[in-house]
Amino acid sequence: MNLMKQSEQNTESIMDKMHEHEQLVFCNDPATGLKAIIAIHSTTLGPALGGCRMRPYRTMDEALEDVLRLSKGMAYKCAAADVDFGGGKAVIIGDPLTDKTPAMFRAFGQFVESLNGRFYTGTDMGTSMDDFIHASKESNCIVGIPESFGGGGDSSIPTALGVIYGLKATNKVVFGTEDFSGKTFTIQGLGKVGFKVAEQLLEAGADLYVSDINEEAVAAIQERAKQLGSIARVISGNEVYSVVADVFVPCAFGGIINDETIEQLKVKAVVGSANNQLFLEKHGESLKQKEILYAPDYIVNAGGLIQVADELYGYNKERVLSKTRSIYTSLLEVYRQAELDDITTIQAANRLCEKRMEDRKRQNSFFTHAKRPKWDIRK
Ligand code: NAD
């Protein structure tokens, strides 16, 4: 009985989430083994944009939950970055290590193309630029491909730049200066984004604590610190939460701001690229109570999104970098609004996005093929 009730509740909550979405597409191609779901949360701001993730989901419900959550997240991220796109996402059900084939991605490209410009997609966890080169043979709605194919290339470069500008804005609010010299930053994760952030902070005269399970990345940042005459102290995985520093910079994975870690934190601010840093939204309130300023992740890490969105204007590097630098002013506005309304910074960011979507709803209806942007030069 309890189990039945539980499953009824789960079904209900998936149904609620489905009804928040504009469109759901289940893709099935027995010839290539493709099983995918495309979720379009909203096209209020423009055609939906969001990556395609490949994971060995155990059940269809698990895949559905993931794609619904992620596409809603993209709607907020696009609204926050002020790009003319709505929120969407796709998931392919399968093991990226063993199940991928070029034919599968061509089939996926055909499903994307069938949406007639309502959904643009590219890489995410478990998928690569190579996969989307195959998909782009079937669809004009593929982004995040290499420069040689007309794309913008490595999106971690603008993402890292966005984190740096998020750190500058936060430094300004917390310490009264944008200057990084003499400040201490704890960086969790020295991957594509974290390494670039660490390097730029070292170049600006900051001190670092760094942590990564990849020893090569740790050795490389220490070498870079030596070249620059600065220090990057290596700390263990657990120490990242308790070490005394000015700012914690999470660049590895989500959920790291939770009951357990907030207790330990001895920093003035949290600013990083990792997606979904708050385990629950209430942890934004716990940070506020501890007077730790939290930079909403989807505002700070929007540089990559800004780049893939720009591909549809005919990619221009300077335009991408300039728009990414404006993360500085967006973040200051969120901090100002949070202070004014005595709410958390994540609540302020969410409100800003919801207002942008509401305002646009009053101006036009949902996106249709007829409204396809004139600037889409690939058509
Ligand atoms: P990545 O996979 O290149 O780097 C992640 C790093 O974290 C790796 O070096 C990994 O070894 C390290 N790591 C894993 N477990 C760890 C642990 N327990 N402790 C310390 N380090 C650990 O990923 P990335 O592209 O640099 O992205 C980092 C984060 O930023 C992710 O959450 C990603 O979703 C988010 N993000 C990235 C982009 C982008 O453009 N790449 C854009 C938006 C958001």
Short mmCIF file of C-alpha atoms and ligand atoms in Angstrom, two decimals:
data_model
loop_
_atom_site.label_atom_id
_atom_site.label_comp_id
_atom_site.label_asym_id
_atom_site.label_seq_id
_atom_site.Cartn_x
_atom_site.Cartn_y
_atom_site.Cartn_z
CA MET A 1 0.00 0.00 0.00
CA ASN A 2 2.75 2.37 1.02
CA LEU A 3 4.70 1.46 -2.07
CA MET A 4 1.66 2.14 -4.21
CA LYS A 5 1.14 5.50 -2.56
CA GLN A 6 4.80 6.35 -3.04
CA SER A 7 4.69 5.44 -6.71
CA GLU A 8 1.45 7.43 -7.15
CA GLN A 9 3.20 10.42 -5.58
CA ASN A 10 6.22 10.02 -7.87
CA THR A 11 4.02 9.73 -10.91
CA GLU A 12 2.15 12.81 -9.80
CA SER A 13 5.27 14.82 -9.41
CA ILE A 14 6.59 13.76 -12.82
CA MET A 15 3.19 14.66 -14.28
CA ASP A 16 3.37 18.10 -12.65
CA LYS A 17 6.83 18.66 -14.08
CA MET A 18 5.68 17.48 -17.51
CA HIS A 19 2.82 19.95 -17.45
CA GLU A 20 5.26 22.80 -16.81
CA HIS A 21 6.85 21.96 -20.17
CA GLU A 22 5.80 23.10 -23.61
CA GLN A 23 6.76 19.92 -25.48
CA LEU A 24 8.21 16.48 -24.88
CA VAL A 25 9.52 14.28 -27.67
CA PHE A 26 10.30 10.57 -27.21
CA CYS A 27 12.74 9.43 -29.88
CA ASN A 28 13.05 5.75 -30.74
CA ASP A 29 15.10 4.38 -33.64
CA PRO A 30 15.51 0.57 -33.51
CA ALA A 31 17.92 0.61 -36.46
CA THR A 32 20.59 2.53 -34.53
CA GLY A 33 19.46 1.70 -30.97
CA LEU A 34 18.71 5.37 -30.25
CA LYS A 35 16.38 5.98 -27.33
CA ALA A 36 16.21 9.63 -26.37
CA ILE A 37 13.93 12.25 -24.85
CA ILE A 38 13.91 15.91 -25.86
CA ALA A 39 12.23 18.28 -23.40
CA ILE A 40 11.35 21.85 -24.31
CA HIS A 41 10.49 23.79 -21.18
CA SER A 42 9.66 27.07 -22.82
CA THR A 43 10.26 28.98 -26.03
CA THR A 44 9.05 32.27 -24.58
CA LEU A 45 12.42 33.92 -25.05
CA GLY A 46 13.27 32.13 -28.32
CA PRO A 47 13.95 28.62 -29.60
CA ALA A 48 14.92 26.21 -26.84
CA LEU A 49 18.65 25.67 -26.28
CA GLY A 50 20.32 23.00 -24.18
CA GLY A 51 22.89 20.22 -24.34
CA CYS A 52 22.33 16.52 -24.89
CA ARG A 53 23.45 14.20 -22.10
CA MET A 54 24.10 10.47 -22.55
CA ARG A 55 23.79 8.23 -19.47
CA PRO A 56 22.90 4.61 -18.75
CA TYR A 57 19.65 5.58 -17.00
CA ARG A 58 18.16 2.55 -15.24
CA THR A 59 14.56 3.46 -16.01
CA MET A 60 12.61 5.69 -18.35
CA ASP A 61 11.30 7.62 -15.32
CA GLU A 62 14.86 8.40 -14.23
CA ALA A 63 15.70 9.73 -17.71
CA LEU A 64 12.46 11.72 -17.80
CA GLU A 65 13.06 13.28 -14.36
CA ASP A 66 16.56 14.30 -15.42
CA VAL A 67 15.58 15.85 -18.74
CA LEU A 68 12.65 17.77 -17.19
CA ARG A 69 14.84 19.17 -14.39
CA LEU A 70 17.65 20.10 -16.75
CA SER A 71 15.48 21.77 -19.39
CA LYS A 72 13.78 23.94 -16.75
CA GLY A 73 17.24 24.88 -15.48
CA MET A 74 18.21 25.92 -19.01
CA ALA A 75 15.19 28.25 -19.24
CA TYR A 76 16.48 30.13 -16.17
CA LYS A 77 20.07 30.07 -17.37
CA CYS A 78 19.13 31.53 -20.77
CA ALA A 79 16.96 34.19 -19.14
CA ALA A 80 19.76 35.13 -16.74
CA ALA A 81 22.34 35.35 -19.54
CA ASP A 82 19.86 37.46 -21.54
CA VAL A 83 20.30 35.40 -24.70
CA ASP A 84 17.27 35.07 -26.98
CA PHE A 85 16.72 31.39 -26.24
CA GLY A 86 14.37 29.33 -24.17
CA GLY A 87 15.10 26.24 -22.12
CA GLY A 88 15.45 22.74 -23.48
CA LYS A 89 17.52 19.64 -22.98
CA ALA A 90 17.90 16.14 -24.40
CA VAL A 91 18.97 12.85 -22.87
CA ILE A 92 20.08 9.72 -24.70
CA ILE A 93 19.57 6.51 -22.76
CA GLY A 94 22.74 4.41 -23.05
CA ASP A 95 26.30 3.95 -21.89
CA PRO A 96 28.54 6.55 -23.54
CA LEU A 97 31.52 4.19 -23.28
CA THR A 98 29.94 1.25 -25.10
CA ASP A 99 26.70 2.22 -26.86
CA LYS A 100 27.65 5.21 -29.00
CA THR A 101 27.82 5.05 -32.80
CA PRO A 102 28.00 7.74 -35.50
CA ALA A 103 24.71 6.39 -36.91
CA MET A 104 23.00 6.89 -33.55
CA PHE A 105 23.97 10.57 -33.53
CA ARG A 106 22.86 11.01 -37.14
CA ALA A 107 19.48 9.56 -36.13
CA PHE A 108 19.40 11.93 -33.15
CA GLY A 109 20.18 14.81 -35.55
CA GLN A 110 17.16 13.83 -37.65
CA PHE A 111 14.86 14.00 -34.61
CA VAL A 112 16.29 17.42 -33.70
CA GLU A 113 15.76 18.63 -37.28
CA SER A 114 12.16 17.39 -37.22
CA LEU A 115 11.46 20.07 -34.59
CA ASN A 116 11.98 22.66 -37.28
CA GLY A 117 14.17 25.05 -35.33
CA ARG A 118 12.32 24.84 -32.00
CA PHE A 119 15.32 23.16 -30.32
CA TYR A 120 19.10 23.66 -30.62
CA THR A 121 21.52 21.28 -28.94
CA GLY A 122 25.13 20.19 -28.51
CA THR A 123 27.43 18.42 -26.05
CA ASP A 124 26.86 17.74 -22.36
CA MET A 125 27.94 14.96 -19.97
CA GLY A 126 28.70 11.77 -21.90
CA THR A 127 28.68 13.36 -25.36
CA SER A 128 31.48 15.01 -27.34
CA MET A 129 31.98 17.49 -30.16
CA ASP A 130 32.75 14.52 -32.45
CA ASP A 131 29.30 13.05 -31.76
CA PHE A 132 27.70 16.32 -32.77
CA ILE A 133 29.70 16.59 -35.96
CA HIS A 134 27.72 13.46 -37.00
CA ALA A 135 24.44 15.00 -35.80
CA SER A 136 25.19 18.25 -37.66
CA LYS A 137 25.14 16.33 -40.97
CA GLU A 138 21.40 15.84 -40.39
CA SER A 139 20.43 19.07 -38.66
CA ASN A 140 21.17 22.78 -38.79
CA CYS A 141 20.23 23.04 -35.14
CA ILE A 142 23.50 21.74 -33.68
CA VAL A 143 25.79 24.05 -31.66
CA GLY A 144 29.04 23.72 -29.69
CA ILE A 145 30.96 22.22 -32.60
CA PRO A 146 34.65 22.89 -33.41
CA GLU A 147 35.76 26.15 -35.02
CA SER A 148 36.69 24.25 -38.19
CA PHE A 149 32.99 23.32 -38.50
CA GLY A 150 31.77 26.87 -37.95
CA GLY A 151 31.36 26.59 -34.17
CA GLY A 152 33.07 28.40 -31.31
CA GLY A 153 35.28 25.54 -30.08
CA ASP A 154 36.24 25.03 -26.43
CA SER A 155 33.44 26.59 -24.36
CA SER A 156 35.36 26.26 -21.09
CA ILE A 157 37.37 29.37 -22.07
CA PRO A 158 34.39 31.78 -21.79
CA THR A 159 33.05 29.78 -18.82
CA ALA A 160 36.32 30.39 -16.94
CA LEU A 161 36.25 34.06 -17.93
CA GLY A 162 32.73 34.33 -16.51
CA VAL A 163 33.90 32.84 -13.22
CA ILE A 164 36.73 35.40 -13.06
CA TYR A 165 34.24 38.26 -13.63
CA GLY A 166 31.90 36.73 -11.04
CA LEU A 167 34.82 36.69 -8.60
CA LYS A 168 35.66 40.33 -9.39
CA ALA A 169 32.06 41.43 -8.70
CA THR A 170 31.96 39.42 -5.47
CA ASN A 171 35.34 40.75 -4.32
CA LYS A 172 34.05 44.27 -4.94
CA VAL A 173 31.00 43.67 -2.73
CA VAL A 174 32.73 41.72 0.03
CA PHE A 175 36.17 43.38 0.17
CA GLY A 176 35.52 46.70 -1.57
CA THR A 177 38.02 45.92 -4.33
CA GLU A 178 38.13 43.82 -7.51
CA ASP A 179 41.83 43.18 -6.93
CA PHE A 180 42.77 39.53 -6.37
CA SER A 181 46.30 40.12 -5.09
CA GLY A 182 46.83 39.01 -1.51
CA LYS A 183 43.46 37.20 -1.45
CA THR A 184 43.18 33.45 -0.91
CA PHE A 185 40.94 31.21 -3.02
CA THR A 186 40.15 27.53 -2.51
CA ILE A 187 39.59 25.78 -5.84
CA GLN A 188 37.86 22.41 -5.94
CA GLY A 189 38.47 20.77 -9.33
CA LEU A 190 41.23 21.66 -11.78
CA GLY A 191 39.52 20.45 -14.95
CA LYS A 192 38.76 22.40 -18.10
CA VAL A 193 37.27 25.36 -16.20
CA GLY A 194 38.96 25.14 -12.77
CA PHE A 195 42.48 25.01 -14.18
CA LYS A 196 41.94 28.15 -16.28
CA VAL A 197 40.42 29.98 -13.31
CA ALA A 198 43.34 28.91 -11.08
CA GLU A 199 45.87 30.08 -13.66
CA GLN A 200 44.24 33.51 -14.06
CA LEU A 201 44.03 33.98 -10.28
CA LEU A 202 47.70 33.11 -9.89
CA GLU A 203 48.59 35.56 -12.66
CA ALA A 204 46.65 38.24 -10.75
CA GLY A 205 48.70 37.63 -7.60
CA ALA A 206 46.26 35.50 -5.59
CA ASP A 207 47.17 32.67 -3.24
CA LEU A 208 45.50 29.32 -3.83
CA TYR A 209 44.48 26.17 -2.08
CA VAL A 210 43.76 23.51 -4.71
CA SER A 211 42.23 20.07 -4.67
CA ASP A 212 41.71 17.51 -7.44
CA ILE A 213 41.71 13.73 -7.63
CA ASN A 214 43.69 14.05 -10.86
CA GLU A 215 47.35 14.22 -9.79
CA GLU A 216 48.50 15.45 -13.20
CA ALA A 217 46.25 18.52 -12.96
CA VAL A 218 47.53 19.24 -9.45
CA ALA A 219 51.18 18.93 -10.55
CA ALA A 220 50.52 21.15 -13.58
CA ILE A 221 49.04 24.00 -11.49
CA GLN A 222 51.92 23.77 -9.01
CA GLU A 223 54.35 24.03 -11.92
CA ARG A 224 52.45 27.06 -13.27
CA ALA A 225 52.50 28.67 -9.79
CA LYS A 226 56.28 28.13 -9.62
CA GLN A 227 56.74 29.81 -13.01
CA LEU A 228 54.74 32.81 -11.77
CA GLY A 229 56.55 32.96 -8.42
CA SER A 230 53.35 32.24 -6.46
CA ILE A 231 52.07 29.35 -4.39
CA ALA A 232 49.30 26.81 -4.97
CA ARG A 233 49.00 24.69 -1.83
CA VAL A 234 47.54 21.25 -2.37
CA ILE A 235 44.87 20.15 0.09
CA SER A 236 42.84 16.97 0.47
CA GLY A 237 39.27 16.47 -0.74
CA ASN A 238 37.75 17.11 2.71
CA GLU A 239 39.93 20.08 3.59
CA VAL A 240 38.41 22.19 0.79
CA TYR A 241 35.38 22.87 2.95
CA SER A 242 37.17 23.73 6.20
CA VAL A 243 40.30 25.61 5.16
CA VAL A 244 40.38 29.32 6.07
CA ALA A 245 40.28 31.33 2.84
CA ASP A 246 38.56 34.37 1.33
CA VAL A 247 36.50 32.61 -1.37
CA PHE A 248 35.54 28.99 -2.10
CA VAL A 249 35.54 28.27 -5.86
CA PRO A 250 33.73 24.97 -6.63
CA CYS A 251 34.61 23.76 -10.14
CA ALA A 252 34.07 20.01 -9.89
CA PHE A 253 30.52 18.82 -9.17
CA GLY A 254 27.18 19.89 -7.68
CA GLY A 255 25.49 19.45 -4.29
CA ILE A 256 28.61 20.54 -2.38
CA ILE A 257 26.78 23.25 -0.42
CA ASN A 258 24.82 21.18 2.08
CA ASP A 259 24.18 20.88 5.85
CA GLU A 260 27.50 19.15 6.43
CA THR A 261 29.76 21.48 4.43
CA ILE A 262 28.09 24.77 5.43
CA GLU A 263 29.01 23.96 9.06
CA GLN A 264 32.67 23.78 8.06
CA LEU A 265 32.96 26.72 5.65
CA LYS A 266 35.32 29.50 6.77
CA VAL A 267 35.12 31.74 3.70
CA LYS A 268 33.37 35.02 2.91
CA ALA A 269 31.92 33.92 -0.43
CA VAL A 270 31.22 30.99 -2.76
CA VAL A 271 31.72 31.62 -6.50
CA GLY A 272 32.38 28.81 -8.97
CA SER A 273 31.44 27.06 -12.20
CA ALA A 274 29.99 23.80 -10.83
CA ASN A 275 26.32 23.30 -11.75
CA ASN A 276 23.70 22.97 -8.97
CA GLN A 277 26.06 23.85 -6.11
CA LEU A 278 23.25 24.20 -3.55
CA PHE A 279 22.09 20.74 -2.52
CA LEU A 280 18.69 22.29 -1.78
CA GLU A 281 17.48 25.85 -2.28
CA LYS A 282 17.21 26.23 1.53
CA HIS A 283 21.02 26.02 1.68
CA GLY A 284 21.07 29.48 0.10
CA GLU A 285 19.35 30.67 3.29
CA SER A 286 21.91 28.86 5.49
CA LEU A 287 24.75 30.61 3.65
CA LYS A 288 23.00 33.97 4.09
CA GLN A 289 22.67 33.34 7.84
CA LYS A 290 26.40 32.64 8.02
CA GLU A 291 27.04 35.85 6.05
CA ILE A 292 28.67 33.94 3.22
CA LEU A 293 27.83 35.58 -0.10
CA TYR A 294 26.70 33.02 -2.69
CA ALA A 295 27.03 33.78 -6.41
CA PRO A 296 24.21 31.81 -8.12
CA ASP A 297 25.98 29.19 -10.25
CA TYR A 298 23.86 29.57 -13.35
CA ILE A 299 24.74 33.26 -13.56
CA VAL A 300 28.46 32.74 -13.00
CA ASN A 301 28.92 29.76 -15.35
CA ALA A 302 26.96 31.14 -18.33
CA GLY A 303 30.05 31.90 -20.47
CA GLY A 304 29.82 28.56 -22.32
CA LEU A 305 26.11 29.07 -22.98
CA ILE A 306 26.79 32.60 -24.27
CA GLN A 307 29.32 31.11 -26.70
CA VAL A 308 27.05 28.39 -28.12
CA ALA A 309 24.17 30.86 -28.39
CA ASP A 310 26.46 33.17 -30.34
CA GLU A 311 27.15 30.47 -32.94
CA LEU A 312 23.67 31.16 -34.28
CA TYR A 313 24.58 34.79 -34.95
CA GLY A 314 27.66 33.60 -36.86
CA TYR A 315 30.22 33.10 -34.09
CA ASN A 316 32.24 36.16 -33.08
CA LYS A 317 34.81 35.70 -30.33
CA GLU A 318 34.95 39.35 -29.24
CA ARG A 319 31.17 39.52 -28.92
CA VAL A 320 31.20 36.36 -26.77
CA LEU A 321 33.92 37.65 -24.47
CA SER A 322 32.29 41.03 -24.11
CA LYS A 323 28.89 39.51 -23.23
CA THR A 324 30.59 37.11 -20.82
CA ARG A 325 32.26 40.03 -19.03
CA SER A 326 28.77 41.44 -18.39
CA ILE A 327 28.28 38.62 -15.86
CA TYR A 328 29.97 41.16 -13.57
CA THR A 329 27.04 43.62 -13.78
CA SER A 330 24.36 40.89 -13.74
CA LEU A 331 25.78 39.52 -10.53
CA LEU A 332 26.03 42.95 -8.91
CA GLU A 333 22.34 43.49 -9.76
CA VAL A 334 21.40 40.16 -8.13
CA TYR A 335 23.39 41.05 -5.00
CA ARG A 336 21.74 44.51 -4.88
CA GLN A 337 18.23 43.07 -5.28
CA ALA A 338 18.84 40.36 -2.66
CA GLU A 339 19.99 42.99 -0.17
CA LEU A 340 17.08 45.31 -0.98
CA ASP A 341 14.41 42.61 -0.57
CA ASP A 342 16.23 40.76 2.22
CA ILE A 343 16.12 37.49 0.31
CA THR A 344 18.80 35.01 -0.72
CA THR A 345 20.85 35.59 -3.84
CA ILE A 346 19.39 32.46 -5.50
CA GLN A 347 15.86 33.76 -4.84
CA ALA A 348 16.84 37.12 -6.31
CA ALA A 349 18.32 35.44 -9.40
CA ASN A 350 15.24 33.24 -9.89
CA ARG A 351 12.93 36.25 -9.57
CA LEU A 352 14.94 38.16 -12.16
CA CYS A 353 14.65 35.28 -14.64
CA GLU A 354 10.93 34.74 -13.99
CA LYS A 355 10.30 38.45 -14.51
CA ARG A 356 12.20 38.40 -17.83
CA MET A 357 10.08 35.46 -19.02
CA GLU A 358 6.81 37.04 -17.82
CA ASP A 359 7.64 40.37 -19.48
CA ARG A 360 8.36 38.60 -22.77
CA LYS A 361 5.15 36.56 -22.56
CA ARG A 362 3.22 39.81 -22.64
CA GLN A 363 5.05 40.81 -25.82
CA ASN A 364 4.60 37.70 -27.98
CA SER A 365 3.41 34.12 -28.04
CA PHE A 366 5.55 30.98 -28.24
CA PHE A 367 8.26 30.50 -30.79
CA THR A 368 7.28 29.12 -34.19
CA HIS A 369 9.13 28.34 -37.36
CA ALA A 370 7.87 31.58 -38.87
CA LYS A 371 9.73 33.43 -36.14
CA ARG A 372 13.01 31.69 -36.88
CA PRO A 373 15.72 34.27 -36.27
CA LYS A 374 16.79 36.18 -39.34
CA TRP A 375 20.35 35.97 -38.05
CA ASP A 376 20.53 32.18 -38.41
CA ILE A 377 23.06 32.27 -41.23
CA ARG A 378 23.31 28.53 -41.52
CA LYS A 379 19.89 28.23 -43.13
P1 NAD B 1 35.98 18.69 -15.98
O1 NAD B 1 35.44 17.32 -16.00
O2 NAD B 1 36.94 19.10 -17.04
O3 NAD B 1 36.67 19.01 -14.57
C1 NAD B 1 36.21 18.54 -13.34
C2 NAD B 1 37.43 18.34 -12.47
O4 NAD B 1 36.99 17.99 -11.16
C3 NAD B 1 38.35 17.22 -12.97
O5 NAD B 1 39.69 17.66 -13.03
C4 NAD B 1 38.16 16.14 -11.90
O6 NAD B 1 39.32 15.34 -11.72
C5 NAD B 1 37.87 16.98 -10.68
N1 NAD B 1 37.24 16.25 -9.60
C6 NAD B 1 36.39 15.19 -9.68
N2 NAD B 1 36.10 14.74 -8.44
C7 NAD B 1 36.75 15.55 -7.57
C8 NAD B 1 36.85 15.61 -6.16
N3 NAD B 1 36.21 14.74 -5.39
N4 NAD B 1 37.60 16.58 -5.60
C9 NAD B 1 38.27 17.48 -6.37
N5 NAD B 1 38.24 17.45 -7.71
C10 NAD B 1 37.48 16.51 -8.30
O7 NAD B 1 34.71 19.63 -15.99
P2 NAD B 1 34.66 21.18 -16.37
O8 NAD B 1 34.22 21.33 -17.77
O9 NAD B 1 35.88 21.86 -15.87
O10 NAD B 1 33.40 21.64 -15.49
C11 NAD B 1 33.52 21.80 -14.09
C12 NAD B 1 32.14 22.13 -13.50
O11 NAD B 1 31.62 23.30 -14.13
C13 NAD B 1 31.09 21.03 -13.75
O12 NAD B 1 30.19 21.02 -12.66
C14 NAD B 1 30.37 21.51 -15.00
O13 NAD B 1 29.05 21.01 -15.07
C15 NAD B 1 30.37 23.00 -14.76
N6 NAD B 1 30.23 23.79 -16.00
C16 NAD B 1 31.17 23.66 -16.99
C17 NAD B 1 31.03 24.40 -18.17
C18 NAD B 1 32.05 24.30 -19.29
O14 NAD B 1 32.03 25.15 -20.19
N7 NAD B 1 32.95 23.32 -19.28
C19 NAD B 1 29.95 25.28 -18.32
C20 NAD B 1 29.02 25.39 -17.27
C21 NAD B 1 29.18 24.64 -16.13
#
